[in-house]
PDB file of C-alpha atoms in Angstrom:
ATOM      1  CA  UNK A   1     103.161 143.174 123.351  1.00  0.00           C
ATOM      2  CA  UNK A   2     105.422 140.918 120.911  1.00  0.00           C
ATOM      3  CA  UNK A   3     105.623 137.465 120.463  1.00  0.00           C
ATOM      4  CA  UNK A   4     108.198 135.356 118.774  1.00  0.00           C
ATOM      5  CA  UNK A   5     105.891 133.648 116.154  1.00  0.00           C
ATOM      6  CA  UNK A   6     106.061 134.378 112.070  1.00  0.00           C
ATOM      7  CA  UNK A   7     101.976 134.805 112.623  1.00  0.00           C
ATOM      8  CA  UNK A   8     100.329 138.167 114.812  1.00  0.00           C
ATOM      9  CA  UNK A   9      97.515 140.837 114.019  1.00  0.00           C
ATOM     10  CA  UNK A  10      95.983 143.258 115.434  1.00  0.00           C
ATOM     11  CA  UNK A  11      92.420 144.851 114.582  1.00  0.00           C
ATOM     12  CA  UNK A  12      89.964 147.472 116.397  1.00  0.00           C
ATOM     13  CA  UNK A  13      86.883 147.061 116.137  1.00  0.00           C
ATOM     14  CA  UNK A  14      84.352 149.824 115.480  1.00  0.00           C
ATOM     15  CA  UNK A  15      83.505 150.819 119.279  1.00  0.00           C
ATOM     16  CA  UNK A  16      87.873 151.506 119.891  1.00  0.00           C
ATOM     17  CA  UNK A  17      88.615 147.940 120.823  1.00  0.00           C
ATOM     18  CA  UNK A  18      91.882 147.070 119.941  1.00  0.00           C
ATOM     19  CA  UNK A  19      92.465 143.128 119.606  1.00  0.00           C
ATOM     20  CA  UNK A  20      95.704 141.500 119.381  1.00  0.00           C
ATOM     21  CA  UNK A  21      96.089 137.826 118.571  1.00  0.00           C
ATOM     22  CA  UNK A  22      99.083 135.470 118.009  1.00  0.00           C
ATOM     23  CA  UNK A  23      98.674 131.920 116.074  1.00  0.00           C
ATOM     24  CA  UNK A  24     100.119 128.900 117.983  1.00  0.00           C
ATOM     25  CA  UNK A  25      99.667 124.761 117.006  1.00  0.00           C
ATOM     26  CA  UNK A  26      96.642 123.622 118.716  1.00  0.00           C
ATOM     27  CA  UNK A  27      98.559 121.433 121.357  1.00  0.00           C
ATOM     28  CA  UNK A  28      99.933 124.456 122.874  1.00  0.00           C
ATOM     29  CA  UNK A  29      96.955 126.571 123.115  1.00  0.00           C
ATOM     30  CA  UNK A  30      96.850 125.939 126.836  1.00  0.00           C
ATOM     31  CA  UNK A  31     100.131 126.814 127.868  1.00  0.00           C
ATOM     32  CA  UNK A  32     100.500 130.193 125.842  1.00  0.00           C
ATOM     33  CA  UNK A  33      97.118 131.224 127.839  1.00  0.00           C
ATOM     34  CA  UNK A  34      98.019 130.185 131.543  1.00  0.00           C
ATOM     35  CA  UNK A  35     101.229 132.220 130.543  1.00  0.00           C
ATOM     36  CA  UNK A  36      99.515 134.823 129.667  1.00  0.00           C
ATOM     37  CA  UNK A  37      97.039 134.694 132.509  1.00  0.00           C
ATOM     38  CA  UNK A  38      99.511 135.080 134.608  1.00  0.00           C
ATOM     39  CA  UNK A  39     100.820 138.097 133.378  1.00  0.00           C
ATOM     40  CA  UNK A  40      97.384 140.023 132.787  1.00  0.00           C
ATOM     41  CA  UNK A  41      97.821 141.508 136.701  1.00  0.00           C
ATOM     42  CA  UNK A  42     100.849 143.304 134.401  1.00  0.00           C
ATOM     43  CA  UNK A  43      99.538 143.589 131.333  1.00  0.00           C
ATOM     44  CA  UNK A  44      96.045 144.331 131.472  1.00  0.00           C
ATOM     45  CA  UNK A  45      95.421 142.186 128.416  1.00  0.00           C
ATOM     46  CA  UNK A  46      92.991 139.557 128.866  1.00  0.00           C
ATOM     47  CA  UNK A  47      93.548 136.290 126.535  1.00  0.00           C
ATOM     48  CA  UNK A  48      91.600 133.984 125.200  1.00  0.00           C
ATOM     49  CA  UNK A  49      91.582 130.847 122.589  1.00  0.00           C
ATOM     50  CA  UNK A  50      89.559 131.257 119.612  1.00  0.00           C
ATOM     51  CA  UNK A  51      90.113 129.756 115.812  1.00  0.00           C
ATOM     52  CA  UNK A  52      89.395 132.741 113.937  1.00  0.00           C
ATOM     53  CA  UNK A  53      92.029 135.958 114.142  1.00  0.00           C
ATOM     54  CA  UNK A  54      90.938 139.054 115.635  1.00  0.00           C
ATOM     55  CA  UNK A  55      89.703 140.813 112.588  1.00  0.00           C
ATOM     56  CA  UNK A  56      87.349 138.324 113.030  1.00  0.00           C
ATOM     57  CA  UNK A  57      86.467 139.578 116.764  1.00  0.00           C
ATOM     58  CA  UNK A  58      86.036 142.643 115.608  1.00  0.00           C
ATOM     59  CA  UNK A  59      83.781 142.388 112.681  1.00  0.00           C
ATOM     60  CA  UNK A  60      80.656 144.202 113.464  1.00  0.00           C
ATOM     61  CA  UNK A  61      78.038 142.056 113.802  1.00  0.00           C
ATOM     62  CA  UNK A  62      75.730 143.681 116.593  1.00  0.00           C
ATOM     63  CA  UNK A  63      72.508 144.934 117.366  1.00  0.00           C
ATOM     64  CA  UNK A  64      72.132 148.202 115.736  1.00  0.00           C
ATOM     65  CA  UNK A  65      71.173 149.731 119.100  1.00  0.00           C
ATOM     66  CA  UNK A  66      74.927 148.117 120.807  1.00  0.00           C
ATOM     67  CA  UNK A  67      77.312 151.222 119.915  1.00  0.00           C
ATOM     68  CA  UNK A  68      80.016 152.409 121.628  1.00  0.00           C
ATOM     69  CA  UNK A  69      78.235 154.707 124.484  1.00  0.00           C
ATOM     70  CA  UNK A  70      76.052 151.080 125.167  1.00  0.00           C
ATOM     71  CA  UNK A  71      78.749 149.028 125.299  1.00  0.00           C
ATOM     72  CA  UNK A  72      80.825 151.533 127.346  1.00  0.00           C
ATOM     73  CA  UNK A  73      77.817 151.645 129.552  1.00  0.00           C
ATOM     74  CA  UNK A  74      77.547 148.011 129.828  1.00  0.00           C
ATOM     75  CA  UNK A  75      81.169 147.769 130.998  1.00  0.00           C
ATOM     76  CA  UNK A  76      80.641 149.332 134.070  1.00  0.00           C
ATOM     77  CA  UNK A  77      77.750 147.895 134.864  1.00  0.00           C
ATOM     78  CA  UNK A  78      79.611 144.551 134.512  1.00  0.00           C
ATOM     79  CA  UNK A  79      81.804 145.591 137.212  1.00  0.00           C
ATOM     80  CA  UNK A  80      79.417 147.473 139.562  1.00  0.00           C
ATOM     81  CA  UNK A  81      75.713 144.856 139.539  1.00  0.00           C
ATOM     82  CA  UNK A  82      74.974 142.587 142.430  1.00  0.00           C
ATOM     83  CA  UNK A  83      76.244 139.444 140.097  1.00  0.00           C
ATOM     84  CA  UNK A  84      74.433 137.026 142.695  1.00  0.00           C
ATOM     85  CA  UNK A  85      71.088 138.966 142.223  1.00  0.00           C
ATOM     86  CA  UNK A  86      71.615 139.218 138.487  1.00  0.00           C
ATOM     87  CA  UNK A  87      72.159 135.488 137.893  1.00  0.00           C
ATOM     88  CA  UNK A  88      69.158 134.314 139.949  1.00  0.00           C
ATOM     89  CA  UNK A  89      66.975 136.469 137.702  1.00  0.00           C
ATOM     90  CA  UNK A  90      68.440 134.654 134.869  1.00  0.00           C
ATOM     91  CA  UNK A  91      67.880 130.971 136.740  1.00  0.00           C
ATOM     92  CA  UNK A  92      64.538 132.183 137.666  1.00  0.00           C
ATOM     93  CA  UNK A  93      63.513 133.099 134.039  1.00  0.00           C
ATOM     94  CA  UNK A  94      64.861 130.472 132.415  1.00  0.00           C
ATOM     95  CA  UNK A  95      62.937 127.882 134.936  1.00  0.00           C
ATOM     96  CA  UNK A  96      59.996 129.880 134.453  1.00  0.00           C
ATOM     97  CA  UNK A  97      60.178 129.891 130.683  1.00  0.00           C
ATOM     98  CA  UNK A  98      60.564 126.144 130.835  1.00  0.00           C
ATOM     99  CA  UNK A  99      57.566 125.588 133.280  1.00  0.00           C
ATOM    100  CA  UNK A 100      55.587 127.501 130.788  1.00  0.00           C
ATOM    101  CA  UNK A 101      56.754 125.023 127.955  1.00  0.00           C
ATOM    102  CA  UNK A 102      56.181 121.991 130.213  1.00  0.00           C
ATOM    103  CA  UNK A 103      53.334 122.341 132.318  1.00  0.00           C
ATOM    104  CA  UNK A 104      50.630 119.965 131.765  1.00  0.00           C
ATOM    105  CA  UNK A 105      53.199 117.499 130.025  1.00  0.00           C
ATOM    106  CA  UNK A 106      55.603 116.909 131.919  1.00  0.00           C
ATOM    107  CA  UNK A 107      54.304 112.797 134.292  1.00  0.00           C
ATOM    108  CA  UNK A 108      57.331 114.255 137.147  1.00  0.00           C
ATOM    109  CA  UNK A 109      56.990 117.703 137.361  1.00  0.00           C
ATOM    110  CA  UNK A 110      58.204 118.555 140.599  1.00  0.00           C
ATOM    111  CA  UNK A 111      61.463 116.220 139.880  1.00  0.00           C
ATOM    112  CA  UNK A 112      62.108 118.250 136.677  1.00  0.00           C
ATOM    113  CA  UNK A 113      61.547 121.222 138.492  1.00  0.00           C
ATOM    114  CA  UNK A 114      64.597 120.592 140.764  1.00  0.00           C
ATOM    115  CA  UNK A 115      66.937 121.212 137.752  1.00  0.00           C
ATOM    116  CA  UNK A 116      66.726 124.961 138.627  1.00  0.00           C
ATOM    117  CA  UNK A 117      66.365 124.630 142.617  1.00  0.00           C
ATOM    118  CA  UNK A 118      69.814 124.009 144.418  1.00  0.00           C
ATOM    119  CA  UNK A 119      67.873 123.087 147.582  1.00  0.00           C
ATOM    120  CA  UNK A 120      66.250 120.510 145.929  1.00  0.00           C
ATOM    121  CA  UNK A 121      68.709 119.210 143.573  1.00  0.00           C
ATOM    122  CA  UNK A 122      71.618 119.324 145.989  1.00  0.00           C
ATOM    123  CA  UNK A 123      70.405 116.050 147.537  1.00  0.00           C
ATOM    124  CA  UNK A 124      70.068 113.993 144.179  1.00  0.00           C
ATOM    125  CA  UNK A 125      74.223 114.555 143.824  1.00  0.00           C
ATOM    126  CA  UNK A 126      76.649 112.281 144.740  1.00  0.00           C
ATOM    127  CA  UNK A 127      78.175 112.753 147.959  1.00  0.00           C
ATOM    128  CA  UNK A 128      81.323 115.212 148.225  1.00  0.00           C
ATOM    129  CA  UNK A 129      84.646 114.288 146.571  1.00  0.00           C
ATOM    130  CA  UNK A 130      88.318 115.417 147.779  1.00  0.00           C
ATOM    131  CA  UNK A 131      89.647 117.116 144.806  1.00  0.00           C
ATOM    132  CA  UNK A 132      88.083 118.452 142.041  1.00  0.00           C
ATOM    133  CA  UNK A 133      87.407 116.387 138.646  1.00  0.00           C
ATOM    134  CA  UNK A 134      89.833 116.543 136.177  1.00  0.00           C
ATOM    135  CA  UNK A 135      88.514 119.185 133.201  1.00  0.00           C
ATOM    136  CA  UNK A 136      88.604 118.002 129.378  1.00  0.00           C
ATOM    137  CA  UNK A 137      88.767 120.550 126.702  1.00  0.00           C
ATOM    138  CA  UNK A 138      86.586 120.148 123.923  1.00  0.00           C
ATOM    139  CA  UNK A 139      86.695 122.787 121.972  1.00  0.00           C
ATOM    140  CA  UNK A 140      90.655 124.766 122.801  1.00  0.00           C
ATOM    141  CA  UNK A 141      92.576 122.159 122.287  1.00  0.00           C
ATOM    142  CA  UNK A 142      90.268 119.189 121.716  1.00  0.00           C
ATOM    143  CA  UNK A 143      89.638 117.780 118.077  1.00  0.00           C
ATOM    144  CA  UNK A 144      85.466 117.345 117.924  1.00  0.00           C
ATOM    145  CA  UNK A 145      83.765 117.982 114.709  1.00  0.00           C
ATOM    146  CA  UNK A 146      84.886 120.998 113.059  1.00  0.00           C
ATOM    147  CA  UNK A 147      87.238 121.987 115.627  1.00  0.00           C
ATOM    148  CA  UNK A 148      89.650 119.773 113.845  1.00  0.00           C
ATOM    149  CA  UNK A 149      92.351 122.206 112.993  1.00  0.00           C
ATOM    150  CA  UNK A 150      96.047 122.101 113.932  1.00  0.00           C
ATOM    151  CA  UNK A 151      96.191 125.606 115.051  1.00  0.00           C
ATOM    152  CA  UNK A 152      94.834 128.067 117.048  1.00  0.00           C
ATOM    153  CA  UNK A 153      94.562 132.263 117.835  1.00  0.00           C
ATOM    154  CA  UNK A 154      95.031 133.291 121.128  1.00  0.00           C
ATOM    155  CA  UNK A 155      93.951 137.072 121.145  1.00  0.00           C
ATOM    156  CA  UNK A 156      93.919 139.502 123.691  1.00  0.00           C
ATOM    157  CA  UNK A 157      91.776 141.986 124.512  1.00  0.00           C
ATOM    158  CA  UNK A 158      92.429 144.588 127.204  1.00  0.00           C
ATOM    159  CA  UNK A 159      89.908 144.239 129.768  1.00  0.00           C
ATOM    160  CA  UNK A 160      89.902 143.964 134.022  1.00  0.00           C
ATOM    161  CA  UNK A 161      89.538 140.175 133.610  1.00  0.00           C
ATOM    162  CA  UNK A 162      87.460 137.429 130.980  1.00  0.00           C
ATOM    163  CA  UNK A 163      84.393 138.991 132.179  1.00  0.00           C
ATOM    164  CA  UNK A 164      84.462 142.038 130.454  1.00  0.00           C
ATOM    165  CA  UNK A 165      84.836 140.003 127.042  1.00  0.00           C
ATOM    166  CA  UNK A 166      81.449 139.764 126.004  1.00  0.00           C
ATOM    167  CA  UNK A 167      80.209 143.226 126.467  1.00  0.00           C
ATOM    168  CA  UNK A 168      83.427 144.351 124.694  1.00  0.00           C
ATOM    169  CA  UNK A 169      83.176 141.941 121.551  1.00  0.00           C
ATOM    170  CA  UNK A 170      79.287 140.904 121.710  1.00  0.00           C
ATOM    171  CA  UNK A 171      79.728 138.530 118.998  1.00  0.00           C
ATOM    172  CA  UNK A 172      82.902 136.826 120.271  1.00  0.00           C
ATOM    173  CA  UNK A 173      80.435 134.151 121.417  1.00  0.00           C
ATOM    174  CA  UNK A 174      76.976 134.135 120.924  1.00  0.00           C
ATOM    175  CA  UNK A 175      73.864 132.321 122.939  1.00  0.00           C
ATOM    176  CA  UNK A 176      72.114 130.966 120.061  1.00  0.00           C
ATOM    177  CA  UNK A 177      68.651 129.940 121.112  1.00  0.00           C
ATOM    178  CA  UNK A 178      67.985 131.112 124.790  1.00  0.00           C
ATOM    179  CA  UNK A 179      64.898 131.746 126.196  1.00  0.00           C
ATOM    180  CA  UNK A 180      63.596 133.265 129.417  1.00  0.00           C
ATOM    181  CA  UNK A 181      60.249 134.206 130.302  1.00  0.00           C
ATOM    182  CA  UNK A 182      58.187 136.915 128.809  1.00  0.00           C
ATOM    183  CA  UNK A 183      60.598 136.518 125.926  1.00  0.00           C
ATOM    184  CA  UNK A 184      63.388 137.542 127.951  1.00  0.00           C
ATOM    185  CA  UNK A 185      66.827 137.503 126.079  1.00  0.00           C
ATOM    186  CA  UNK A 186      70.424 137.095 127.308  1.00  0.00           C
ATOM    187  CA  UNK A 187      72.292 140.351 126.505  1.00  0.00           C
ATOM    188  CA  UNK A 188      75.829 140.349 126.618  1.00  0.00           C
ATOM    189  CA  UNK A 189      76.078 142.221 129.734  1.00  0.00           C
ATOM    190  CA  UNK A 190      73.681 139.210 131.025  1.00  0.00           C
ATOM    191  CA  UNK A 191      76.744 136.897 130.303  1.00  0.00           C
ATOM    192  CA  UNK A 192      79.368 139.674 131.359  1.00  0.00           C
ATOM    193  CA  UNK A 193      77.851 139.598 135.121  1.00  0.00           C
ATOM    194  CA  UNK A 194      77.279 135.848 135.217  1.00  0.00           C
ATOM    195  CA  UNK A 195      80.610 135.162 134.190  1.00  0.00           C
ATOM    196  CA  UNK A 196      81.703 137.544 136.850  1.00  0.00           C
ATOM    197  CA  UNK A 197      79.742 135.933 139.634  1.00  0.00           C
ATOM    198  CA  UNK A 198      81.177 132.480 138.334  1.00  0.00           C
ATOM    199  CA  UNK A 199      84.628 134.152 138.690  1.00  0.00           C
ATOM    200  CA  UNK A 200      84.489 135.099 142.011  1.00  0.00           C
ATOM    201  CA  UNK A 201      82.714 132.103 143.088  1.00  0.00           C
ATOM    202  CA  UNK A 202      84.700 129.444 141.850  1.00  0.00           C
ATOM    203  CA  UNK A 203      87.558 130.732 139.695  1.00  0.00           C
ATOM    204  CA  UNK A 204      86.596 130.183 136.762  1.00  0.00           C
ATOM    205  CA  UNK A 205      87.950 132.363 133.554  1.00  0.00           C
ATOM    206  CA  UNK A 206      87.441 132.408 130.189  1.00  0.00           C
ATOM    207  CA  UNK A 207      89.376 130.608 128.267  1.00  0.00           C
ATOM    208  CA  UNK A 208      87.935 129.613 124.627  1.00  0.00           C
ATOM    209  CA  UNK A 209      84.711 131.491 123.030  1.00  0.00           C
ATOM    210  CA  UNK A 210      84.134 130.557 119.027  1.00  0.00           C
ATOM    211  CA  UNK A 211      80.713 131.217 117.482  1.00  0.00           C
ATOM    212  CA  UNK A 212      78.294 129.204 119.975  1.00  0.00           C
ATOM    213  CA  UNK A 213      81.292 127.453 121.838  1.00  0.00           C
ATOM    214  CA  UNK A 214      82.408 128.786 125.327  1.00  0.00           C
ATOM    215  CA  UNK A 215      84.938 127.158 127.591  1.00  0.00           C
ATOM    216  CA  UNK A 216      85.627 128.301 130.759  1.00  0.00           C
ATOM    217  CA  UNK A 217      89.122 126.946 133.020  1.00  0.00           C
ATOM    218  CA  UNK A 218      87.866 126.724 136.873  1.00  0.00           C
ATOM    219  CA  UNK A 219      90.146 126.988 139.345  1.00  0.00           C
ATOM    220  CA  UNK A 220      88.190 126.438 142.480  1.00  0.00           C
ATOM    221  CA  UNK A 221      84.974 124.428 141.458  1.00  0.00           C
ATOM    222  CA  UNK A 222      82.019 123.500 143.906  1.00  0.00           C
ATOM    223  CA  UNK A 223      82.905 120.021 145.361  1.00  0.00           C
ATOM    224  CA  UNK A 224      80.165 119.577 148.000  1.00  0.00           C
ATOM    225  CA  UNK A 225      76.704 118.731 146.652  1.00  0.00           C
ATOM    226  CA  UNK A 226      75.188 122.034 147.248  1.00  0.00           C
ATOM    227  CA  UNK A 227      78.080 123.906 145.760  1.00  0.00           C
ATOM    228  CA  UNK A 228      78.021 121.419 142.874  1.00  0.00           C
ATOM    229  CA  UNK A 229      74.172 121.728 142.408  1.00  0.00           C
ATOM    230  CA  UNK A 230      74.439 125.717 142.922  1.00  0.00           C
ATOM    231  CA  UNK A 231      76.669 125.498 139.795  1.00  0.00           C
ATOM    232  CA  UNK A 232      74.728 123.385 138.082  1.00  0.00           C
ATOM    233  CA  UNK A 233      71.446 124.883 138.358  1.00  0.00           C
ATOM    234  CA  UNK A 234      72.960 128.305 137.105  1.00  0.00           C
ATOM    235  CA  UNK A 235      74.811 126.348 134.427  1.00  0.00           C
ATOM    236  CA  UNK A 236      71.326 124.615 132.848  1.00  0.00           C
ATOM    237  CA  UNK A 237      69.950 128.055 132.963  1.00  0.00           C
ATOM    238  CA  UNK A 238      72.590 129.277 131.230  1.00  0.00           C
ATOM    239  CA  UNK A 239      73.116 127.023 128.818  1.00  0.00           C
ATOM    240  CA  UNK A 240      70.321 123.981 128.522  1.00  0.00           C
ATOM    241  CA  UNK A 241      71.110 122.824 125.285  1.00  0.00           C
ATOM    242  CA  UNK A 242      74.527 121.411 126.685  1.00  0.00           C
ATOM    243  CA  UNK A 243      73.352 120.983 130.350  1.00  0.00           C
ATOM    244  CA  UNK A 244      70.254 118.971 129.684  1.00  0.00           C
ATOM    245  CA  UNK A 245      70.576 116.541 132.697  1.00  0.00           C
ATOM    246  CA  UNK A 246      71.151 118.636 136.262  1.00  0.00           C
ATOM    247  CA  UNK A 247      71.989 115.641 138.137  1.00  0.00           C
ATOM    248  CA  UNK A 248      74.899 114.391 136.019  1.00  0.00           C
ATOM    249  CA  UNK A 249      76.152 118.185 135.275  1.00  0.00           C
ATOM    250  CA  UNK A 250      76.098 118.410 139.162  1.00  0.00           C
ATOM    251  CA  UNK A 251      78.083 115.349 139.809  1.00  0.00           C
ATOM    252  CA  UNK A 252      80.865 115.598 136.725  1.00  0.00           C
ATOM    253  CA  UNK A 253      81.204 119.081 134.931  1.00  0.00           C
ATOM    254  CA  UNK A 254      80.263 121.416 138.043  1.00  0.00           C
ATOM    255  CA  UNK A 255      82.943 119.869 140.044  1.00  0.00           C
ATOM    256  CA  UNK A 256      85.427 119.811 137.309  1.00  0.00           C
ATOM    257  CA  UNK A 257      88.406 122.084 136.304  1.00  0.00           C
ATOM    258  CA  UNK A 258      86.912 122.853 132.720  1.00  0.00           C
ATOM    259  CA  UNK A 259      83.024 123.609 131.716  1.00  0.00           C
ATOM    260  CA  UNK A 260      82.375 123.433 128.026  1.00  0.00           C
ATOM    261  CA  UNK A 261      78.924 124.860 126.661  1.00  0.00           C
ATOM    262  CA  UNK A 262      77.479 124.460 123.503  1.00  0.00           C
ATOM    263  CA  UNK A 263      74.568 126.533 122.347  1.00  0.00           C
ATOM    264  CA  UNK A 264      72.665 125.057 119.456  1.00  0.00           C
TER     265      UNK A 264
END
C-alpha cells in the first residue's frame, strides 16, 4: 500500500507480522480509517488508530510462552470457537470473581448481582430508543489527559477483520488488572473471540487500541433494553474499571455508536 503523506513505516514483529502505519493530524484520524475500512474486503489490511508507530506494535513484549506456533494457534481458534459460549464464561467468571470479593459486604446483593445478569438488568434500563446514541471518541481523536497530541498513526495489520488484532500483536492493548475466578486471566485470544462475538452481534470494529485504551466504532448497537443490557453485562465483565455502573452503561454507551474502555 502507499499513501501520500511525508510520514510511513513499516516493522515485523518477531512472530512474521508485518505492520504498516501512516501518520495523519489527529482531526482526521476518523476519516483515513472508515476509508480504509472500506477497502479491507480488498485489501486484507485491517486498520486501526494508535499514537505510537508500528515499531512500537511490534516490540516484543509477551509472555515468554506466546511465540509464533501459539499465536498462530490462537488465530484460528479466534475464527473457529463458539464466541457466544466463550464470552459467557468470561461474564460468568468475572461475576463470580466479584461475588467472591463482595459477599458478606455488599447491604444489596442481589441488586449488584444484576450487573452481570441480562435478565435481570434488562428491566432497570430505560425503555427502547429509535436510533442509536450518538458515539464520542475519547481516546482517537478526542484530547483527554495524555492523549493530547495533534497527530496520530493509523497502522495496518493484515488480518480477516479487528478481531484478529490482539492475538496477532498481544501487547497492542493490554487488560491491565482483570480478574476472573480461580485467578482466571484474560488471554488475548479471550479478547480476540469476544471482540468477534461483539462484531457479529452488533457491528462493532476496532478502531483505536493504545496501552490500556480500546475503542471500538459500532455500527449496529443494542437499542432495546435487553439488547442494551446483553451488551452491557458483557461490557462490565470485560472491562469494570470503566463500566462500573451497569445501569447507566446499559442506557448510554451500549446503545451508542462508539464504546471506549479504560483499564486501570
Amino acid at each position: 500500500m502507499s499513501f501520500p503523506t511525508a510520514e510511513t513505516e513499516r516493522s515485523v514483529t518477531a512472530a512474521g507480522v508485518e505492520v504498516l502505519g501512516v501518520r495523519v493530524p489527529r482531526e482526521q484520524a476518523r476519516t483515513v480509517w472508515e476509508e480504509w475500512r472500506g477497502r479491507h474486503d480488498r485489501t486484507g489490511w485491517w486498520p486501526y488508530v494508535t499514537l505510537s508507530p508500528p515499531s512500537d506494535a511490534t516490540e516484543w513484549h509477551g509472555h515468554e510462552a506466546w511465540d509464533a506456533d501459539v499465536l498462530e494457534r490462537w488465530v484460528g481458534e479466534a475464527a473457529a470457537q463458539d464466541h457466544d459460549a466463550r464470552a459467557a464464561s468470561i461474564v460468568v467468571s468475572a461475576c463470580w470473581w466479584a461475588v467472591e470479593e463482595v459477599a458478606g459486604v455488599d447491604d444489596d446483593f442481589d441488586l449488584w448481582r444484576s450487573d452481570y445478569d441480562p435478565d435481570r438488568l434488562a428491566p432497570l434500563l430505560a425503555p427502547a430508543v429509535e436510533r442509536p446514541l450518538r458515539g464520542v471518541s475519547h481516546w482517537a481523536t478526542g484530547t483527554r489527559d495524555f492523549f493530547e497530541k495533534d497527530w496520530r498513526w493509523v497502522n495496518f495489520v493484515p488480518a480477516r477483520g479487528g478481531y484478529e488484532v490482539p492475538v496477532l500483536l498481544p501487547r497492542v492493548y493490554t487488560t491491565w488488572g482483570w480478574a476472573g475466578y480461580g485467578d482466571r486471566g484474560l488471554t488475548p485470544l479471550d479478547t480476540s473471540v469476544l471482540l468477534r462475538r461483539w462484531h457479529e452481534q452488533w457491528g462493532a470494529q476496532l478502531f483505536f487500541a493504545n496501552r490500556s485504551y480500546l475503542e471500538l466504532a459500532v455500527d449496529r448497537p443494542p437499542l432495546d433494553p435487553r439488547g442494551a443490557a446483553q451488551a452491557a453485562a458483557e461490557l462490565r465483565a470485560y472491562c469494570h474499571d470503566t463500566v462500573d455502573d451497569a445501569v447507566k452503561t446499559g442506557d448510554t454507551m451500549a446503545r451508542s455508536t462508539v464504546w471506549s474502555l479504560w483499564w486501570d
